[in-house]
CSV table of C-alpha atoms in Angstrom, one decimal:
chain,number,residue,atom,x,y,z
E,23,MET,CA,-10.7,10.1,4.2
E,24,SER,CA,-13.8,8.8,2.9
E,25,ASP,CA,-15.2,5.7,4.7
E,26,GLN,CA,-16.9,4.3,1.3
E,27,THR,CA,-17.7,6.0,-2.1
E,28,LYS,CA,-21.7,5.5,-3.3
E,29,ALA,CA,-21.3,5.1,-6.9
E,30,ALA,CA,-24.4,3.3,-8.1
E,31,PRO,CA,-23.9,-0.4,-8.8
E,32,SER,CA,-23.3,-1.5,-12.5
E,33,SER,CA,-26.6,-1.9,-14.3
E,34,ASN,CA,-24.9,-4.8,-16.0
E,35,PRO,CA,-23.0,-6.7,-14.2
E,36,THR,CA,-20.9,-9.4,-15.6
E,37,VAL,CA,-20.1,-12.7,-14.1
E,38,VAL,CA,-16.2,-13.4,-13.7
E,39,ASP,CA,-14.6,-15.7,-15.9
E,40,ASP,CA,-13.5,-19.0,-14.5
E,41,PRO,CA,-12.1,-18.1,-11.1
E,42,TYR,CA,-10.5,-21.6,-11.0
E,43,LYS,CA,-8.8,-20.4,-13.9
E,44,ARG,CA,-8.1,-16.8,-12.7
E,45,LEU,CA,-6.7,-18.4,-9.4
E,46,GLU,CA,-4.6,-21.0,-11.4
E,47,ILE,CA,-5.7,-23.9,-9.6
E,48,THR,CA,-7.5,-27.1,-10.1
E,49,LEU,CA,-9.8,-29.0,-7.9
E,50,ASN,CA,-8.7,-32.6,-7.5
E,51,PRO,CA,-11.3,-35.6,-6.8
E,52,ASN,CA,-9.9,-36.0,-3.1
E,53,GLY,CA,-10.8,-32.4,-2.4
E,54,SER,CA,-7.1,-31.1,-2.5
E,55,LEU,CA,-5.8,-28.1,-4.8
E,56,THR,CA,-3.1,-28.3,-7.5
E,57,ARG,CA,-1.8,-24.7,-7.7
E,58,ASN,CA,0.6,-23.3,-10.1
E,59,PRO,CA,3.9,-23.1,-8.5
E,60,ASN,CA,5.0,-20.4,-10.3
E,61,ARG,CA,2.4,-18.3,-9.4
E,62,PHE,CA,3.8,-16.7,-6.2
E,63,PRO,CA,7.7,-17.1,-6.1
E,64,ASN,CA,9.3,-17.6,-2.7
E,65,THR,CA,12.3,-15.8,-1.1
E,66,SER,CA,15.0,-17.8,1.3
E,67,ALA,CA,15.4,-16.3,4.5
E,68,THR,CA,18.4,-14.5,4.8
E,69,PRO,CA,20.0,-14.9,8.8
E,70,ASP,CA,23.2,-13.5,8.1
E,71,PRO,CA,23.5,-11.7,4.8
E,72,ASP,CA,25.8,-9.1,3.4
E,73,PRO,CA,26.4,-6.5,6.3
E,74,THR,CA,24.8,-4.0,4.9
E,75,ALA,CA,21.3,-5.9,4.7
E,76,PRO,CA,19.3,-3.7,7.1
E,77,VAL,CA,16.9,-6.7,8.3
E,78,LEU,CA,17.7,-10.0,9.2
E,79,SER,CA,15.1,-13.1,8.6
E,80,LYS,CA,15.3,-16.6,9.6
E,81,ASP,CA,12.7,-19.7,9.7
E,82,VAL,CA,11.8,-21.5,12.7
E,83,THR,CA,9.5,-24.8,13.1
E,84,ILE,CA,6.4,-23.9,15.4
E,85,ASN,CA,4.8,-27.9,14.9
E,86,GLN,CA,6.3,-30.5,13.1
E,87,THR,CA,3.4,-32.8,13.1
E,88,THR,CA,1.7,-30.0,11.3
E,89,HIS,CA,4.5,-28.5,9.4
E,90,THR,CA,3.8,-25.4,10.3
E,91,TRP,CA,6.7,-22.7,10.9
E,92,ALA,CA,7.5,-18.9,11.2
E,93,ARG,CA,9.6,-16.2,9.2
E,94,LEU,CA,11.3,-14.0,12.2
E,95,PHE,CA,12.4,-10.6,10.7
E,96,LEU,CA,14.9,-8.8,12.8
E,97,PRO,CA,16.1,-5.1,12.3
E,98,ARG,CA,19.9,-5.5,12.3
E,99,GLN,CA,20.5,-2.0,13.8
E,100,LYS,CA,19.5,-2.6,17.5
E,101,PRO,CA,18.3,0.0,20.0
E,102,LEU,CA,21.0,1.9,21.3
E,103,ASP,CA,19.9,1.8,24.8
E,104,THR,CA,18.1,-1.4,26.8
E,105,LYS,CA,14.5,-0.7,25.1
E,106,LYS,CA,13.9,-3.8,23.4
E,107,PHE,CA,11.8,-3.9,19.9
E,108,PRO,CA,8.0,-4.0,19.9
E,109,LEU,CA,6.5,-7.6,18.5
E,110,ILE,CA,4.3,-7.9,15.5
E,111,VAL,CA,2.7,-11.5,14.9
E,112,TYR,CA,1.7,-11.2,11.0
E,113,TYR,CA,-0.4,-13.7,9.1
E,114,HIS,CA,-0.1,-13.4,5.2
E,115,ALA,CA,-2.8,-13.0,2.6
E,116,GLY,CA,-3.6,-15.4,0.0
E,117,GLY,CA,-7.5,-16.3,0.0
E,118,PHE,CA,-6.8,-19.0,2.8
E,119,ILE,CA,-5.8,-21.3,-0.4
E,120,HIS,CA,-2.6,-19.4,-1.4
E,121,CYS,CA,1.1,-18.8,-0.4
E,122,THR,CA,3.5,-19.1,2.5
E,123,ALA,CA,5.3,-17.0,4.7
E,124,ALA,CA,8.3,-17.6,2.1
E,125,SER,CA,6.0,-15.7,-0.6
E,126,THR,CA,8.5,-13.0,-1.9
E,127,ILE,CA,5.6,-10.2,-1.6
E,128,PHE,CA,5.1,-11.2,2.0
E,129,HIS,CA,9.0,-11.3,2.7
E,130,VAL,CA,9.4,-8.0,1.3
E,131,PHE,CA,6.6,-6.4,3.0
E,132,CYS,CA,7.5,-8.0,6.4
E,133,SER,CA,11.2,-7.0,6.1
E,134,ASN,CA,10.1,-3.4,5.2
E,135,MET,CA,7.7,-3.2,8.0
E,136,ALA,CA,10.3,-4.3,10.5
E,137,LEU,CA,12.5,-1.9,9.5
E,138,GLU,CA,10.2,1.3,9.3
E,139,LEU,CA,8.3,0.5,12.5
E,140,GLN,CA,11.8,-0.9,14.0
E,141,ALA,CA,9.8,-4.0,15.1
E,142,ILE,CA,10.4,-7.8,15.5
E,143,VAL,CA,8.3,-9.2,13.0
E,144,VAL,CA,6.9,-13.0,13.0
E,145,SER,CA,5.4,-13.9,10.2
E,146,VAL,CA,3.2,-17.0,10.7
E,147,ASP,CA,3.0,-19.8,7.7
E,148,TYR,CA,-0.6,-21.6,8.8
E,149,ARG,CA,-2.1,-24.7,7.1
E,150,LEU,CA,-4.3,-23.8,3.5
E,151,ALA,CA,-7.7,-24.9,2.6
E,152,PRO,CA,-9.4,-26.8,1.3
E,153,GLU,CA,-6.7,-29.7,2.4
E,154,HIS,CA,-7.4,-27.9,6.0
E,155,ARG,CA,-10.3,-26.0,6.2
E,156,LEU,CA,-11.3,-23.6,8.9
E,157,PRO,CA,-10.8,-23.2,11.9
E,158,ALA,CA,-7.4,-25.0,11.0
E,159,ALA,CA,-5.8,-21.8,10.2
E,160,TYR,CA,-7.2,-20.1,13.1
E,161,ASP,CA,-5.9,-23.2,15.5
E,162,ASP,CA,-2.3,-22.7,13.8
E,163,ALA,CA,-2.7,-18.8,14.5
E,164,ILE,CA,-3.4,-19.6,18.2
E,165,GLU,CA,-0.7,-22.0,18.4
E,166,ALA,CA,2.0,-19.6,17.0
E,167,LEU,CA,0.7,-16.9,19.8
E,168,LEU,CA,1.4,-19.7,22.4
E,169,TRP,CA,4.6,-20.6,21.1
E,170,ILE,CA,5.9,-17.0,20.9
E,171,LYS,CA,5.1,-16.8,24.5
E,172,THR,CA,6.6,-19.9,25.9
E,173,THR,CA,9.7,-20.0,23.3
E,174,GLN,CA,13.6,-19.7,24.0
E,175,GLU,CA,14.3,-18.6,20.3
E,176,GLU,CA,17.1,-16.2,20.7
E,177,TRP,CA,16.0,-13.1,18.6
E,178,LEU,CA,12.7,-13.3,20.5
E,179,ALA,CA,14.4,-13.7,24.0
E,180,GLN,CA,17.1,-11.0,23.2
E,181,TYR,CA,15.5,-8.3,21.6
E,182,ALA,CA,11.5,-8.5,21.6
E,183,ASN,CA,9.4,-6.7,24.3
E,184,PHE,CA,6.9,-9.1,25.4
E,185,THR,CA,4.8,-6.6,26.9
E,186,THR,CA,4.0,-4.7,23.6
E,187,CYS,CA,2.9,-7.0,21.1
E,188,PHE,CA,0.6,-6.7,18.0
E,189,VAL,CA,-1.5,-9.3,15.6
E,190,MET,CA,-1.8,-8.5,12.4
E,191,GLY,CA,-3.1,-9.9,9.1
E,192,SER,CA,-3.5,-8.9,5.7
E,193,SER,CA,-6.9,-9.9,3.7
E,194,SER,CA,-7.4,-13.5,4.9
E,195,GLY,CA,-4.9,-13.1,7.0
E,196,GLY,CA,-7.0,-10.3,8.4
E,197,ASN,CA,-9.8,-12.4,9.0
E,198,ILE,CA,-7.1,-14.8,10.6
E,199,ALA,CA,-5.9,-12.1,13.1
E,200,TYR,CA,-9.3,-11.1,14.0
E,201,HIS,CA,-10.8,-14.7,14.8
E,202,ALA,CA,-7.0,-15.4,16.6
E,203,GLY,CA,-7.7,-12.3,18.8
E,204,ILE,CA,-11.1,-12.9,19.6
E,205,ARG,CA,-10.1,-16.6,20.8
E,206,VAL,CA,-7.0,-15.3,22.7
E,207,ALA,CA,-9.0,-12.7,24.3
E,208,GLU,CA,-10.8,-15.1,26.2
E,209,GLU,CA,-7.6,-16.1,27.9
E,210,ALA,CA,-5.8,-13.0,28.1
E,211,ASP,CA,-4.9,-13.1,31.7
E,212,GLY,CA,-3.3,-16.5,31.2
E,213,LEU,CA,-0.8,-14.4,28.6
E,214,ARG,CA,0.9,-12.3,31.2
E,215,PRO,CA,3.6,-11.1,31.3
E,216,TRP,CA,3.0,-11.1,27.9
E,217,LYS,CA,0.6,-8.3,26.6
E,218,ILE,CA,-1.2,-8.0,23.1
E,219,ARG,CA,-1.6,-4.2,22.8
E,220,GLY,CA,-4.0,-4.3,19.6
E,221,ILE,CA,-5.0,-5.9,16.6
E,222,ILE,CA,-4.2,-4.7,12.9
E,223,LEU,CA,-6.7,-5.6,10.3
E,224,HIS,CA,-5.1,-5.1,7.2
E,225,GLN,CA,-7.6,-4.8,4.2
E,226,PRO,CA,-9.4,-7.8,6.0
E,227,PHE,CA,-11.1,-10.5,3.9
E,228,PHE,CA,-15.2,-10.9,5.0
E,229,GLY,CA,-18.5,-11.7,3.2
E,230,GLY,CA,-21.5,-12.5,3.7
E,231,SER,CA,-24.7,-14.4,1.5
E,232,VAL,CA,-26.2,-11.3,0.5
E,233,LYS,CA,-24.1,-9.1,-1.8
E,234,VAL,CA,-23.2,-5.4,-0.5
E,235,GLU,CA,-23.0,-2.5,-2.7
E,236,SER,CA,-19.1,-2.3,-3.0
E,237,GLU,CA,-19.2,-5.9,-4.1
E,238,LEU,CA,-22.3,-5.0,-6.6
E,239,ARG,CA,-20.3,-1.8,-7.8
E,240,LEU,CA,-17.0,-3.7,-8.2
E,241,VAL,CA,-18.4,-6.8,-9.7
E,242,ASN,CA,-15.6,-6.5,-12.4
E,243,ASP,CA,-12.6,-5.6,-10.2
E,244,PRO,CA,-9.4,-7.0,-12.0
E,245,VAL,CA,-7.7,-7.8,-8.5
E,246,LEU,CA,-10.4,-9.4,-6.4
E,247,PRO,CA,-13.7,-9.8,-8.2
E,248,PRO,CA,-16.5,-10.8,-5.9
E,249,GLY,CA,-16.6,-14.3,-8.0
E,250,VAL,CA,-13.3,-14.9,-7.0
E,251,GLY,CA,-13.8,-14.4,-3.5
E,252,ASP,CA,-16.7,-16.5,-3.3
E,253,LEU,CA,-14.9,-19.7,-4.3
E,254,MET,CA,-12.2,-18.6,-1.7
E,255,TRP,CA,-14.9,-19.0,0.9
E,256,GLU,CA,-16.6,-22.2,-0.7
E,257,LEU,CA,-13.0,-23.9,-0.6
E,258,ALA,CA,-12.2,-22.5,3.2
E,259,LEU,CA,-15.6,-22.9,5.0
E,260,PRO,CA,-16.3,-25.8,6.9
E,261,ILE,CA,-18.4,-28.1,4.8
E,262,GLY,CA,-21.9,-27.3,5.0
E,263,ALA,CA,-21.4,-23.9,6.4
E,264,ASP,CA,-23.2,-20.8,4.4
E,265,ARG,CA,-21.8,-17.5,4.1
E,266,ASP,CA,-23.2,-16.0,7.0
E,267,HIS,CA,-21.0,-18.6,9.2
E,268,GLU,CA,-19.1,-16.3,11.8
E,269,TYR,CA,-15.9,-17.2,10.2
E,270,CYS,CA,-17.0,-15.1,7.1
E,271,ASN,CA,-19.4,-12.5,8.5
E,272,PRO,CA,-18.7,-11.4,12.1
E,273,THR,CA,-21.8,-9.0,11.9
E,274,THR,CA,-24.2,-11.8,12.3
E,275,THR,CA,-25.8,-12.1,15.9
E,276,LYS,CA,-23.5,-14.9,16.6
E,277,GLY,CA,-20.3,-13.1,15.3
E,278,SER,CA,-21.3,-9.7,16.6
E,279,ASN,CA,-21.6,-11.3,20.0
E,280,LEU,CA,-18.2,-12.7,19.9
E,281,MET,CA,-16.9,-8.9,19.5
E,282,GLU,CA,-17.7,-8.2,23.2
E,283,LYS,CA,-14.6,-10.3,24.1
E,284,LEU,CA,-12.4,-7.6,22.3
E,285,ALA,CA,-14.6,-5.0,24.4
E,286,ALA,CA,-13.8,-6.6,27.6
E,287,VAL,CA,-9.8,-6.9,27.5
E,288,GLY,CA,-9.8,-3.6,26.0
E,289,TRP,CA,-7.3,-4.1,23.3
E,290,LYS,CA,-7.2,-1.4,20.4
E,291,VAL,CA,-8.1,-2.5,16.8
E,292,LEU,CA,-7.1,-0.9,13.7
E,293,VAL,CA,-9.0,-1.5,10.2
E,294,THR,CA,-7.5,-0.2,7.1
E,295,GLY,CA,-8.9,-0.4,3.5
E,296,CYS,CA,-9.6,1.6,0.4
E,297,ASP,CA,-12.8,2.2,-1.4
E,298,GLY,CA,-11.2,0.6,-4.6
E,299,ASP,CA,-11.7,-2.7,-3.4
E,300,PRO,CA,-14.9,-4.7,-3.2
E,301,LEU,CA,-14.7,-5.5,0.4
E,302,ILE,CA,-14.6,-2.2,1.7
E,303,ASP,CA,-18.3,-2.0,2.7
E,304,ARG,CA,-17.6,-5.5,4.7
E,305,GLN,CA,-14.9,-3.5,6.5
E,306,VAL,CA,-16.8,-0.3,7.2
E,307,GLU,CA,-19.8,-2.6,8.6
E,308,LEU,CA,-17.1,-4.5,11.0
E,309,VAL,CA,-16.2,-0.9,12.1
E,310,LYS,CA,-19.7,0.2,13.2
E,311,SER,CA,-20.3,-3.0,14.8
E,312,MET,CA,-17.5,-3.1,17.0
E,313,GLU,CA,-18.3,0.5,17.9
E,314,GLU,CA,-21.5,-0.5,18.9
E,315,LYS,CA,-20.0,-3.4,21.1
E,316,GLY,CA,-17.6,-0.9,22.9
E,317,VAL,CA,-14.4,-2.3,21.1
E,318,LYS,CA,-11.6,0.1,20.9
E,319,VAL,CA,-11.5,0.5,17.1
E,320,VAL,CA,-10.4,3.3,14.8
E,321,SER,CA,-10.4,2.9,10.9
E,322,HIS,CA,-8.2,4.4,8.2
E,323,PHE,CA,-10.2,4.3,4.6
E,324,ARG,CA,-8.3,5.8,1.7
E,325,MET,CA,-9.8,6.9,-1.5
E,326,GLY,CA,-9.1,4.9,-4.6
E,327,ASP,CA,-6.5,2.1,-4.7
E,328,HIS,CA,-7.2,-1.6,-4.7
E,329,HIS,CA,-7.0,-5.0,-2.5
E,330,GLY,CA,-3.4,-5.6,-2.2
E,331,VAL,CA,-2.1,-2.2,-3.4
E,332,ASP,CA,0.5,-2.0,-0.3
E,333,PHE,CA,2.3,-5.2,-1.6
E,334,MET,CA,2.7,-3.9,-5.1
E,335,GLN,CA,3.6,-0.2,-4.8
E,336,PRO,CA,5.9,0.6,-2.2
E,337,ASP,CA,5.0,4.2,-2.0
E,338,LYS,CA,1.5,2.9,-0.4
E,339,ALA,CA,3.2,0.5,1.7
E,340,ASN,CA,5.3,3.2,3.0
E,341,ALA,CA,2.2,5.4,3.7
E,342,LEU,CA,0.6,2.4,5.7
E,343,PHE,CA,3.5,2.1,8.0
E,344,LEU,CA,3.3,5.7,9.1
E,345,VAL,CA,-0.5,4.8,10.0
E,346,LEU,CA,0.9,1.6,11.8
E,347,LYS,CA,3.4,3.3,13.5
E,348,ASP,CA,1.0,6.0,14.9
E,349,PHE,CA,-1.5,3.1,15.9
E,350,ILE,CA,1.6,1.4,17.7
E,351,ALA,CA,2.4,4.4,19.6
E,352,SER,CA,-1.2,5.3,20.7
E,353,ALA,CA,-2.1,1.6,21.7
E,354,THR,CA,1.2,1.5,23.8
E,355,SER,CA,0.7,4.4,25.5
E,356,VAL,CA,-2.5,2.7,27.2
E,357,THR,CA,-1.8,0.9,30.5
E,358,LEU,CA,-3.8,-2.7,30.4
């Protein structure tokens, strides 16, 4: 595995075409977005499908006022003994501005993850920017964790092992998982007997005011060009915040000091990525900063590939699930 490639940046970088057009969004005068409703199709939950279906799913309300909810995924085949399933709380991708827990790409991903890892997955639907700028998504993420701790929801009460919980997110969801993890770490003792064992940052979305090498090298990336990422951050960050705000850049002085909270609780952190992703250098830098702060962090960086590849290629997703399975096993063996 290679942490990153060192190919020289393009000598003639070009500016991405209109990022609004690329994202299929229109910014309205009131600050809201009009999104193309057909860009990310949805899939309905299947609480009791054909008996041959390996995974059940259903939607549950978290907060009626903020209209937040979650989709639960439960393997149909239950353990033969009294052992319960580990619990994965998942935050979807979408650059903070797109998608829901019902988006087909995340429904399929979470369903397959529940099956391959033999885990219950709680996929959280959080409020989107710019209608609800950060930290709204972080607030929703924390509320979901507290809801899980206290709910009497049938699937969770009967089948989830609350002493083996993992907080996970992909891309912008990885950013949310990271910040939610830091915030909840401050109250870790109050979560008992519920135990978070680790945090999984799957191709997490971070940035900064100065472009790093991978962003320059992949300026024309067809999946997530830095110009598109810039617009996502512009729409997601609090008004007036720059790109070195700790929400975006966790390696600044203020951001890196927050990492100490993860070190204090002893949770393991997994960071995954690939060197065909413009975000790779940000992810590598995050791992190094965590190591310096004493966080129990491991990384898995692949050669080639691109941002979001695990949602598009089943073989890549299966390879990721093997990494997650090993990480969960190692984190579960640690006594907290």
